[in-house]
Amino acid sequence: MNFSLTEEQQMLADSVRRWVRDGHDGEARRRDKTRRPLDAALWRQFAELGWLALPFAEDDGGLGGGPVETLVLMEELGRGLVVAPYVPTVVLGGGLLRRAGPAWRERHLPALIEGRLQLALALDEYERVFAPENTALTATAEQGGYRLDGRKALVLNGDQADALLVLARTGGVPGDEHGLSLFWLTPDQDGVSLAPHRTVDGHTAAKLTLERVHLPAEALVGEPGGALAPLRATLDEALLALGAEAVGALSVLLDDTVEYAKTRRQFGVPIGDFQALQHRMADMFMALEQLRSLLLAATLKVAEGHADARRAVHALKARLGLDGRHLAQEAIQLHGGMGMTDELAVGHYFKRLTAINGLFGGADAHLAAFADA
Amino acid sequence: MNFSLTEEQQMLADSVRRWVRDGHDGEARRRDKTRRPLDAALWRQFAELGWLALPFAEDDGGLGGGPVETLVLMEELGRGLVVAPYVPTVVLGGGLLRRAGPAWRERHLPALIEGRLQLALALDEYERVFAPENTALTATAEQGGYRLDGRKALVLNGDQADALLVLARTGGVPGDEHGLSLFWLTPDQDGVSLAPHRTVDGHTAAKLTLERVHLPAEALVGEPGGALAPLRATLDEALLALGAEAVGALSVLLDDTVEYAKTRRQFGVPIGDFQALQHRMADMFMALEQLRSLLLAATLKVAEGHADARRAVHALKARLGLDGRHLAQEAIQLHGGMGMTDELAVGHYFKRLTAINGLFGGADAHLAAFADA
Amino acid sequence: MDLTIPDHEQSFREEVRDFLARAMTPEIREAGRLTTSVFAPVKQAMDWQRILHEQGWAAPHWPREYGGTGWSVGQRTVFAEELVRAGAPPLIPMGLQMCGPCLIGYGTEEQKAHYLPRILSGEDIWCQGYSEPGAGSDLASLKTFAESDGDHYVINGTKIWTTYAHHANRMFLLVRTRRDGKPQAGITFLLLDMATPGITVEPIVGLDEVPEQCQVFFDNVRVPKANRVGEENDGWTVAKYLLTFERGGQDYAPGLGVQLEQLKARARRQATATGSLADDPLWRRQVADCETRVLALSFTEQRIKSALSAGKDPGALSSMTKILGTELQQRVTELAVDTLGAQALLWQPGALVPGGGEAPLGPEYALTTMASYLNARACSIYGGSNEVQRGIIAKAVLGL
Amino acid sequence: MDLTIPDHEQSFREEVRDFLARAMTPEIREAGRLTTSVFAPVKQAMDWQRILHEQGWAAPHWPREYGGTGWSVGQRTVFAEELVRAGAPPLIPMGLQMCGPCLIGYGTEEQKAHYLPRILSGEDIWCQGYSEPGAGSDLASLKTFAESDGDHYVINGTKIWTTYAHHANRMFLLVRTRRDGKPQAGITFLLLDMATPGITVEPIVGLDEVPEQCQVFFDNVRVPKANRVGEENDGWTVAKYLLTFERGGQDYAPGLGVQLEQLKARARRQATATGSLADDPLWRRQVADCETRVLALSFTEQRIKSALSAGKDPGALSSMTKILGTELQQRVTELAVDTLGAQALLWQPGALVPGGGEAPLGPEYALTTMASYLNARACSIYGGSNEVQRGIIAKAVLGL
């Protein structure tokens, strides 16, 4: 066992950190009240720096990185509170394309890697608890293709995606693991409407409504009825990426809180002198270290294909929802009134963590999945 | 609404408290290393003081008290850590007899009230999760009566009971609410064997083994197959009594801890000066007050027959298992090494609470029942 | 001991219920649904206060001579419960709950005659000038100074976390009038007109992007000495009275109960593969955990009121209900976020403005859920942080 | 980064497993099953140590020249894990884990030559004289005084929480040799023979009714100065080394993992109406909560060892694993009690004595469950209370 970064990985970490520091930290982003959905210049830099190529095979024009490289990138982006659709486009969209066969890869990965293709995955449905197998939206087979009807909620990056991957039922009923298929959809198609909106963390998403959307058979991504396996593998990678981002964000929350406690004075002393707060900050530190351990465990197990890899991913997401959330709440509490303001960074990190915890199943769902795995 | 004791109830409280202080407090009991299963003199006093008559109707020779009177008695006994089989004999045994029809009451209540009859309820079974409807032990109908076979675990007071009430299946399978019947059994009957043992809290119990025990039809207590309703009502009363005892015990744990924190010095000051410990003791105080509120809520609702009474009983038992347990653990922790010794009272209160939490279903089971009620 | 509800309280409950059904306009109801803070949108809250005032019910807890209702403790509880159940927006407390009782207790006859009717009618909107950048939990260390100048004070300094200062036309505040001695000893309680020259109000945007709080700057602000409540340097007495009130004056359990009922209704609409989230044992456990705690708190609040009715002083127990109520409020809003999953992330602050006209892109409750969760993070900080309250319990109750 | 296990560690694991299967006698296995503390029954623990010593495996972490194995960090982890999995009783740590390393680090050649072989072989049984009635968490305030008298010290005072003092023939202890200056500065580290005149040992009965701890009284106990380890007044250096070791020297995760597996097996035997407790979603959630925490701790322990292998000092991180490990241990034993319900209340201390001959009135694990739970309450107190450890993290790691 070995927990050191390779020289290349260390260089990646340093370069992301430098880039963040040079004008892309959350503080800068936070003050940009225009809240543009996508910063085109920023995305161009992502492409130029090679980050969009990171997880793709060299044969596909990528850099051949894996979960560890994504971890390195995402943790630094999390630390910088960088708002960018990396997970929707590269991790989710790219992950599904990677698993969809050579034709899909050849057709779309070059554009994605060059920063010319934005993607979104339409997964969540209104009034349905998150779980891919709980999908109800129907894709009815018809002459030469499929007809899609239904709604999807909170399609991350859906407002600016050039194409959407839509999970739909070509068979079975909600709860069935079979009968799930993925479709490639562009927003300009008849019957597609997208209502863009912000999310609590300053990212953007869309409500997707499909009314009699006719798709050719070629719009089917991967095997008909066989979407679940590649989707789950892709979701594992997304959970790792978000986990790394969360650990980066949590480390800032801890640092900021400790720093604040050293300077903020009440009752004549820095509040960091109060033993009750010291113990709580010690708990925050331990929570962060345990989450970092789970992040490493899950990332390395997925990277190396261990049999219990998914179990470790569930553990990571569950504990983020329990201990990561608590850490973030403590960061607000220990900042007092200042923690409640839009002005300090702490609230913005808090909101990003809240969003991450809300995505792709909560703590109890992942604990249950962990127990079943 | 009114939360004051009546004059009579206040007199009862005062008299129990006086009796406990005059030589029956836990400290005295604790030093009595002989750990006699039943102190006959003590039980005689219970009879003389009228406590054994407390919950029975005046027509049955009782004092006509209800759950509130039992609360008053049990809270003080809990505060004194008095070891006596009040719950098995009076609350459980007496409660089932009260509900079994006039013949059973006439035959046995006088002896019970005079202190000449010890009872035990045989409920728990080995390797079966507690729940009356989960009972497996069979009572097979046969010529003129029933044949009982099976084992019961942790029969409280079973080592010294003159008679046992045994819950058995005359029909249905584990999980069914019907088919449960209660039988009156004396330890001298053929095929009955009792292995006495201590319980962790210094009380006693027995393992009961029934091998081809033939009972006459008259041994059936109440309606055949209809034991569940009276049993549940009786268990509610037992949970209230144990809840009151627990609140009494917890109040001592809090008081002792605060007192200890004021006198024990480390790092040059009383440990009660440490803010982290102050906050934890404040939490202990709040937990105790919330448990007291639930005890009052559940007791009054049961006493007045409110529709949501059982729900409140579940709430009480669940929170005792969560917050009461935590309070008791904190009491040990704040006593440091001394809390771990047989010498201080704190450990003995802790063990009694542990036992109460283990009886008749744990916190999760009661939370689930609360949600279903 | 008994839980009996007197007949007259039962019929009173019917009366209140009928009135609320009649009196709450669609606009008031909408404002109630869209309120995600203890502070409702100001316009609708004041409209609602005027409706209640017409009925004579704006300040049930005030003595009858000043416009109160003369209700019993039990009736006041019924009224508060029914307001919560009907989903009415809460009235803004700074005038009715804070300044009013203070004036009744410590004001001069002139002050009472002038201000109390205007508080009741809603003509005046008050804000509370207590905290300062360097004096939050440690309120006694406040520094805003009022220099005596003839029959005026001249105030310099700043106040922070001044809720609705940008909506208020009046402020009650604590200022320092003496620099030596114990920090508590040199504090004076004043009333001022927000239009007085030298006052600058800067709204503070919160996590929920709402400017609910403000910072207020005082630059040689002249306040007549006639606006002093109580004696000079003795404002701490008035302040403490208010703080206790701020903590313990309200019941948390009724509102929490309503929120949990709403949550269960929502969970029944969240489909799983086999039924709904409301059937999920893990979700049910989380709700039962909250409900059992709310039941305990509810009886604690009853016990405290029972003691109040019997003329006893619950004292530091208000610290306990403040801690328990706010931490449960935080937990319930957290569970509400969990119940909606990713749908809670939808962020449309424009759709939360009553009458704002922006249509929500999902169920209305999906919008309020996150805003309530974010806003509720503050309730363990304000009104004396929960850390300070735990310290009070340790000292005042446990004698540590 | 990778999780690769070197081939030689895999084959080493097989070797250890084979050895344990062969070497553990039925008596040793029974003692392992009946151990409800970090301290195993003394006779069987020493028997087991002798068996391991014959194999040369009694002290894998010692340098080879003193009888260690020369194993890598990875091999030592494998060995510790396999001991836990095989259910071996833990060796008594005071000699092998505490005194031995101290002597290796700070002892004279004579001390090493004399004591180390006797520690290894089990000829000597050691106890640790650190805490005093007035010096628990605040160890530096210890008062037991050693007066210089020629080439001897004369000790007066008392030590408490001295595990197994009633079984030990030797003690290492801290005494005060100077009364002025900083409390840490006047402390000296000594070794003594428990047979020295003037020593009285009084066992302390614990919650589990086992006399595991003792109080030891010193009445003019004469100890040769040759028995001093390190310099006079410089014993704190040695003491701190030991404390760090006591906290961080062990891995908690492997044992916790085994306990959780056993718990799942037991839950499968606890019937519910529809199946077993092991199918119950609420029970499964509790286990998953523990298992995810154990997984995190396990990787934390790996990370620390990885740093150790790379020659880095994990420092205050031993405080973290001590807190997390002991609090998880407490939680797992608590869950074990919950899993058995009322059956866990059966109390038969006699049946917990290896070879005692008293038959348990239920499954053997029902007996050990409660005793383990009670005993585990101590683990957040000893070895520097978890409150002290949190303080260390706040100061040493966070700089507060």
Coordinates of N, CA, C and O in Angstrom, one line a residue, chain A residues 126-204:
Chain A
Y126 N -39.4 14.2 -10.9 CA -40.3 14.9 -9.9 C -41.0 13.8 -9.1 O -41.6 12.9 -9.7
E127 N -41.0 14.0 -7.8 CA -41.8 13.2 -6.9 C -41.4 11.7 -7.0 O -42.2 10.8 -6.8
R128 N -40.2 11.4 -7.4 CA -39.6 10.1 -7.3 C -38.3 10.1 -6.5 O -37.5 11.0 -6.8
V129 N -38.2 9.3 -5.5 CA -36.9 9.2 -4.8 C -35.8 8.8 -5.7 O -36.0 7.9 -6.5
F130 N -34.6 9.4 -5.6 CA -33.5 9.1 -6.5 C -33.1 7.7 -6.4 O -32.8 7.1 -5.3
A131 N -33.0 7.0 -7.5 CA -32.4 5.7 -7.8 C -32.6 5.4 -9.2 O -33.7 5.6 -9.7
P132 N -31.5 5.1 -10.0 CA -31.7 4.9 -11.4 C -32.8 3.9 -11.7 O -33.6 4.2 -12.6
E133 N -32.9 2.9 -10.9 CA -34.0 1.9 -11.2 C -35.4 2.4 -10.9 O -36.3 1.7 -11.2
N134 N -35.5 3.5 -10.3 CA -36.8 4.1 -9.9 C -37.3 5.0 -11.0 O -38.3 5.6 -10.9
T135 N -36.6 4.9 -12.2 CA -37.0 5.8 -13.3 C -38.4 5.4 -13.9 O -38.7 4.2 -14.0
A136 N -39.2 6.4 -14.2 CA -40.5 6.1 -14.7 C -40.7 6.7 -16.1 O -41.5 6.2 -16.9
L137 N -39.9 7.7 -16.5 CA -40.1 8.3 -17.8 C -40.0 7.3 -18.9 O -39.1 6.5 -18.9
T138 N -41.0 7.3 -19.8 CA -41.1 6.2 -20.8 C -40.5 6.6 -22.2 O -40.6 7.7 -22.6
A139 N -39.9 5.6 -22.7 CA -39.4 5.7 -24.1 C -40.1 4.5 -24.8 O -39.8 3.4 -24.6
T140 N -41.2 4.9 -25.6 CA -42.0 3.8 -26.2 C -41.4 3.5 -27.6 O -41.2 4.5 -28.4
A141 N -41.2 2.3 -27.9 CA -40.7 1.9 -29.2 C -41.7 2.2 -30.2 O -42.9 2.0 -30.0
E142 N -41.3 2.8 -31.3 CA -42.2 3.1 -32.4 C -41.4 2.9 -33.7 O -40.2 2.7 -33.7
Q143 N -42.1 3.0 -34.8 CA -41.5 2.9 -36.1 C -40.2 3.6 -36.2 O -40.2 4.8 -36.1
G144 N -39.1 2.9 -36.4 CA -37.8 3.6 -36.6 C -37.2 4.2 -35.4 O -36.2 4.9 -35.5
G145 N -37.8 4.0 -34.3 CA -37.2 4.7 -33.1 C -38.0 4.6 -31.9 O -38.7 3.6 -31.6
Y146 N -38.0 5.7 -31.1 CA -38.7 5.8 -29.8 C -39.4 7.1 -29.7 O -39.0 8.1 -30.3
R147 N -40.5 7.0 -28.8 CA -41.1 8.3 -28.5 C -41.0 8.5 -27.0 O -41.3 7.6 -26.2
L148 N -40.4 9.6 -26.6 CA -40.2 9.9 -25.2 C -41.2 10.9 -24.6 O -41.5 12.0 -25.3
D149 N -41.7 10.6 -23.5 CA -42.7 11.5 -22.8 C -42.4 11.6 -21.3 O -42.2 10.5 -20.7
G150 N -42.4 12.8 -20.8 CA -42.2 12.9 -19.3 C -41.3 14.0 -18.9 O -41.0 14.9 -19.8
R151 N -41.0 14.1 -17.6 CA -40.3 15.2 -17.1 C -39.1 14.8 -16.3 O -39.1 13.7 -15.7
K152 N -38.0 15.6 -16.4 CA -36.9 15.3 -15.5 C -36.6 16.6 -14.7 O -36.7 17.7 -15.2
A153 N -36.2 16.4 -13.5 CA -35.9 17.5 -12.6 C -34.4 17.6 -12.4 O -33.6 16.7 -12.5
L154 N -34.0 18.9 -12.2 CA -32.7 19.2 -11.8 C -31.6 18.5 -12.7 O -30.7 17.8 -12.3
V155 N -31.8 18.8 -14.0 CA -30.8 18.3 -15.0 C -29.6 19.3 -14.9 O -29.6 20.4 -15.4
L156 N -28.5 18.8 -14.2 CA -27.3 19.6 -14.0 C -26.7 20.0 -15.3 O -26.5 19.2 -16.2
N157 N -26.4 21.3 -15.5 CA -25.9 21.8 -16.7 C -26.8 21.7 -17.9 O -26.5 22.0 -19.0
G158 N -28.1 21.4 -17.6 CA -29.1 21.2 -18.6 C -29.4 22.5 -19.4 O -29.8 22.5 -20.5
D159 N -29.1 23.6 -18.7 CA -29.4 24.9 -19.3 C -28.4 25.2 -20.4 O -28.6 26.1 -21.3
Q160 N -27.2 24.6 -20.4 CA -26.2 25.0 -21.4 C -25.6 23.8 -22.1 O -24.6 23.9 -22.8
A161 N -26.2 22.7 -21.9 CA -25.7 21.5 -22.6 C -26.0 21.5 -24.1 O -27.1 21.9 -24.5
D162 N -25.1 21.0 -24.9 CA -25.3 20.9 -26.3 C -26.1 19.6 -26.6 O -26.8 19.5 -27.6
A163 N -25.9 18.7 -25.7 CA -26.7 17.4 -25.8 C -27.0 16.9 -24.4 O -26.2 17.1 -23.5
L164 N -28.1 16.2 -24.3 CA -28.5 15.6 -23.0 C -28.6 14.1 -23.2 O -29.0 13.6 -24.2
L165 N -28.1 13.4 -22.1 CA -28.3 12.0 -22.0 C -29.5 11.7 -21.1 O -29.5 12.2 -19.9
V166 N -30.5 11.1 -21.6 CA -31.8 11.0 -20.9 C -32.0 9.5 -20.5 O -32.0 8.6 -21.4
L167 N -32.2 9.2 -19.3 CA -32.4 7.9 -18.8 C -34.0 7.6 -18.9 O -34.7 8.4 -18.3
A168 N -34.3 6.6 -19.6 CA -35.8 6.3 -19.8 C -36.0 4.8 -19.7 O -35.1 4.0 -19.8
R169 N -37.3 4.5 -19.6 CA -37.7 3.1 -19.5 C -38.2 2.7 -20.9 O -39.1 3.2 -21.4
T170 N -37.5 1.7 -21.4 CA -38.0 1.0 -22.6 C -38.7 -0.2 -22.3 O -39.2 -0.9 -23.1
G171 N -38.7 -0.6 -21.0 CA -39.3 -1.8 -20.5 C -39.4 -1.8 -19.0 O -38.7 -1.0 -18.4
G172 N -40.2 -2.7 -18.5 CA -40.2 -2.9 -17.1 C -41.0 -1.7 -16.4 O -41.5 -0.9 -17.1
V173 N -41.0 -1.8 -15.1 CA -41.6 -0.7 -14.3 C -40.7 -0.2 -13.3 O -39.6 -0.8 -13.0
P174 N -41.0 1.0 -12.7 CA -40.0 1.5 -11.7 C -39.7 0.5 -10.7 O -40.5 -0.2 -10.1
G175 N -38.4 0.3 -10.4 CA -37.9 -0.7 -9.5 C -37.1 -1.8 -10.2 O -36.2 -2.4 -9.7
D176 N -37.5 -2.0 -11.5 CA -36.8 -3.0 -12.2 C -35.4 -2.6 -12.6 O -35.2 -1.4 -13.0
E177 N -34.5 -3.5 -12.6 CA -33.1 -3.2 -13.0 C -33.0 -3.3 -14.5 O -32.0 -2.7 -15.1
H178 N -33.8 -4.0 -15.1 CA -33.8 -4.1 -16.6 C -34.7 -3.0 -17.2 O -35.5 -2.4 -16.5
G179 N -34.6 -2.9 -18.5 CA -35.6 -2.0 -19.2 C -35.2 -0.5 -19.1 O -36.0 0.3 -19.5
L180 N -34.0 -0.3 -18.7 CA -33.5 1.1 -18.7 C -32.6 1.4 -19.8 O -31.7 0.6 -20.1
S181 N -32.9 2.5 -20.5 CA -32.0 2.9 -21.7 C -31.7 4.3 -21.6 O -32.4 5.1 -21.0
L182 N -30.6 4.6 -22.3 CA -30.1 6.0 -22.4 C -30.3 6.6 -23.8 O -30.0 5.9 -24.7
F183 N -30.7 7.8 -23.9 CA -30.9 8.4 -25.2 C -30.2 9.7 -25.3 O -30.0 10.5 -24.3
W184 N -29.7 9.9 -26.5 CA -28.9 11.2 -26.8 C -29.9 12.2 -27.4 O -30.6 11.8 -28.4
L185 N -30.0 13.3 -26.9 CA -31.1 14.3 -27.2 C -30.4 15.6 -27.3 O -29.6 16.0 -26.5
T186 N -30.8 16.4 -28.3 CA -30.4 17.8 -28.4 C -31.5 18.7 -28.1 O -32.7 18.4 -28.4
P187 N -31.2 19.8 -27.5 CA -32.3 20.7 -27.0 C -33.2 21.3 -28.1 O -34.3 21.7 -27.8
D188 N -32.7 21.3 -29.3 CA -33.5 21.9 -30.4 C -34.5 20.9 -31.0 O -35.3 21.2 -31.9
Q189 N -34.6 19.7 -30.5 CA -35.5 18.7 -31.0 C -37.0 19.1 -30.7 O -37.2 19.6 -29.6
D190 N -37.9 18.7 -31.6 CA -39.3 19.0 -31.3 C -39.8 18.3 -30.1 O -39.5 17.1 -29.8
G191 N -40.5 19.1 -29.3 CA -41.1 18.5 -28.1 C -40.2 18.6 -26.8 O -40.6 18.3 -25.7
V192 N -39.0 19.1 -27.0 CA -38.1 19.2 -25.9 C -38.2 20.7 -25.4 O -38.0 21.6 -26.1
S193 N -38.5 20.8 -24.1 CA -38.4 22.2 -23.5 C -37.5 22.1 -22.2 O -37.7 21.2 -21.4
L194 N -36.7 23.1 -22.1 CA -35.8 23.2 -21.0 C -36.1 24.5 -20.3 O -36.0 25.6 -20.9
A195 N -36.3 24.5 -19.0 CA -36.5 25.7 -18.2 C -35.3 25.8 -17.3 O -35.1 25.0 -16.3
P196 N -34.4 26.7 -17.6 CA -33.1 26.9 -16.9 C -33.4 27.5 -15.5 O -34.3 28.3 -15.3
H197 N -32.6 27.1 -14.6 CA -32.7 27.7 -13.2 C -31.4 27.5 -12.5 O -30.5 26.7 -12.9
R198 N -31.2 28.3 -11.5 CA -30.0 28.2 -10.6 C -30.2 27.1 -9.6 O -31.3 26.6 -9.4
T199 N -29.1 26.6 -9.1 CA -29.2 25.7 -7.9 C -28.6 26.5 -6.7 O -27.9 27.5 -6.9
V200 N -28.9 25.9 -5.6 CA -28.6 26.7 -4.3 C -27.1 27.0 -4.2 O -26.7 28.0 -3.6
D201 N -26.2 26.3 -4.9 CA -24.8 26.4 -4.8 C -24.2 27.3 -5.8 O -23.0 27.3 -6.0
G202 N -25.0 28.0 -6.6 CA -24.5 28.9 -7.6 C -24.2 28.2 -9.0 O -23.7 28.8 -9.9
H203 N -24.5 26.9 -9.0 CA -24.4 26.2 -10.3 C -25.8 26.4 -11.0 O -26.7 27.1 -10.5
T204 N -25.9 25.8 -12.2 CA -27.2 25.9 -12.9 C -27.6 24.6 -13.4 O -26.9 23.6 -13.5

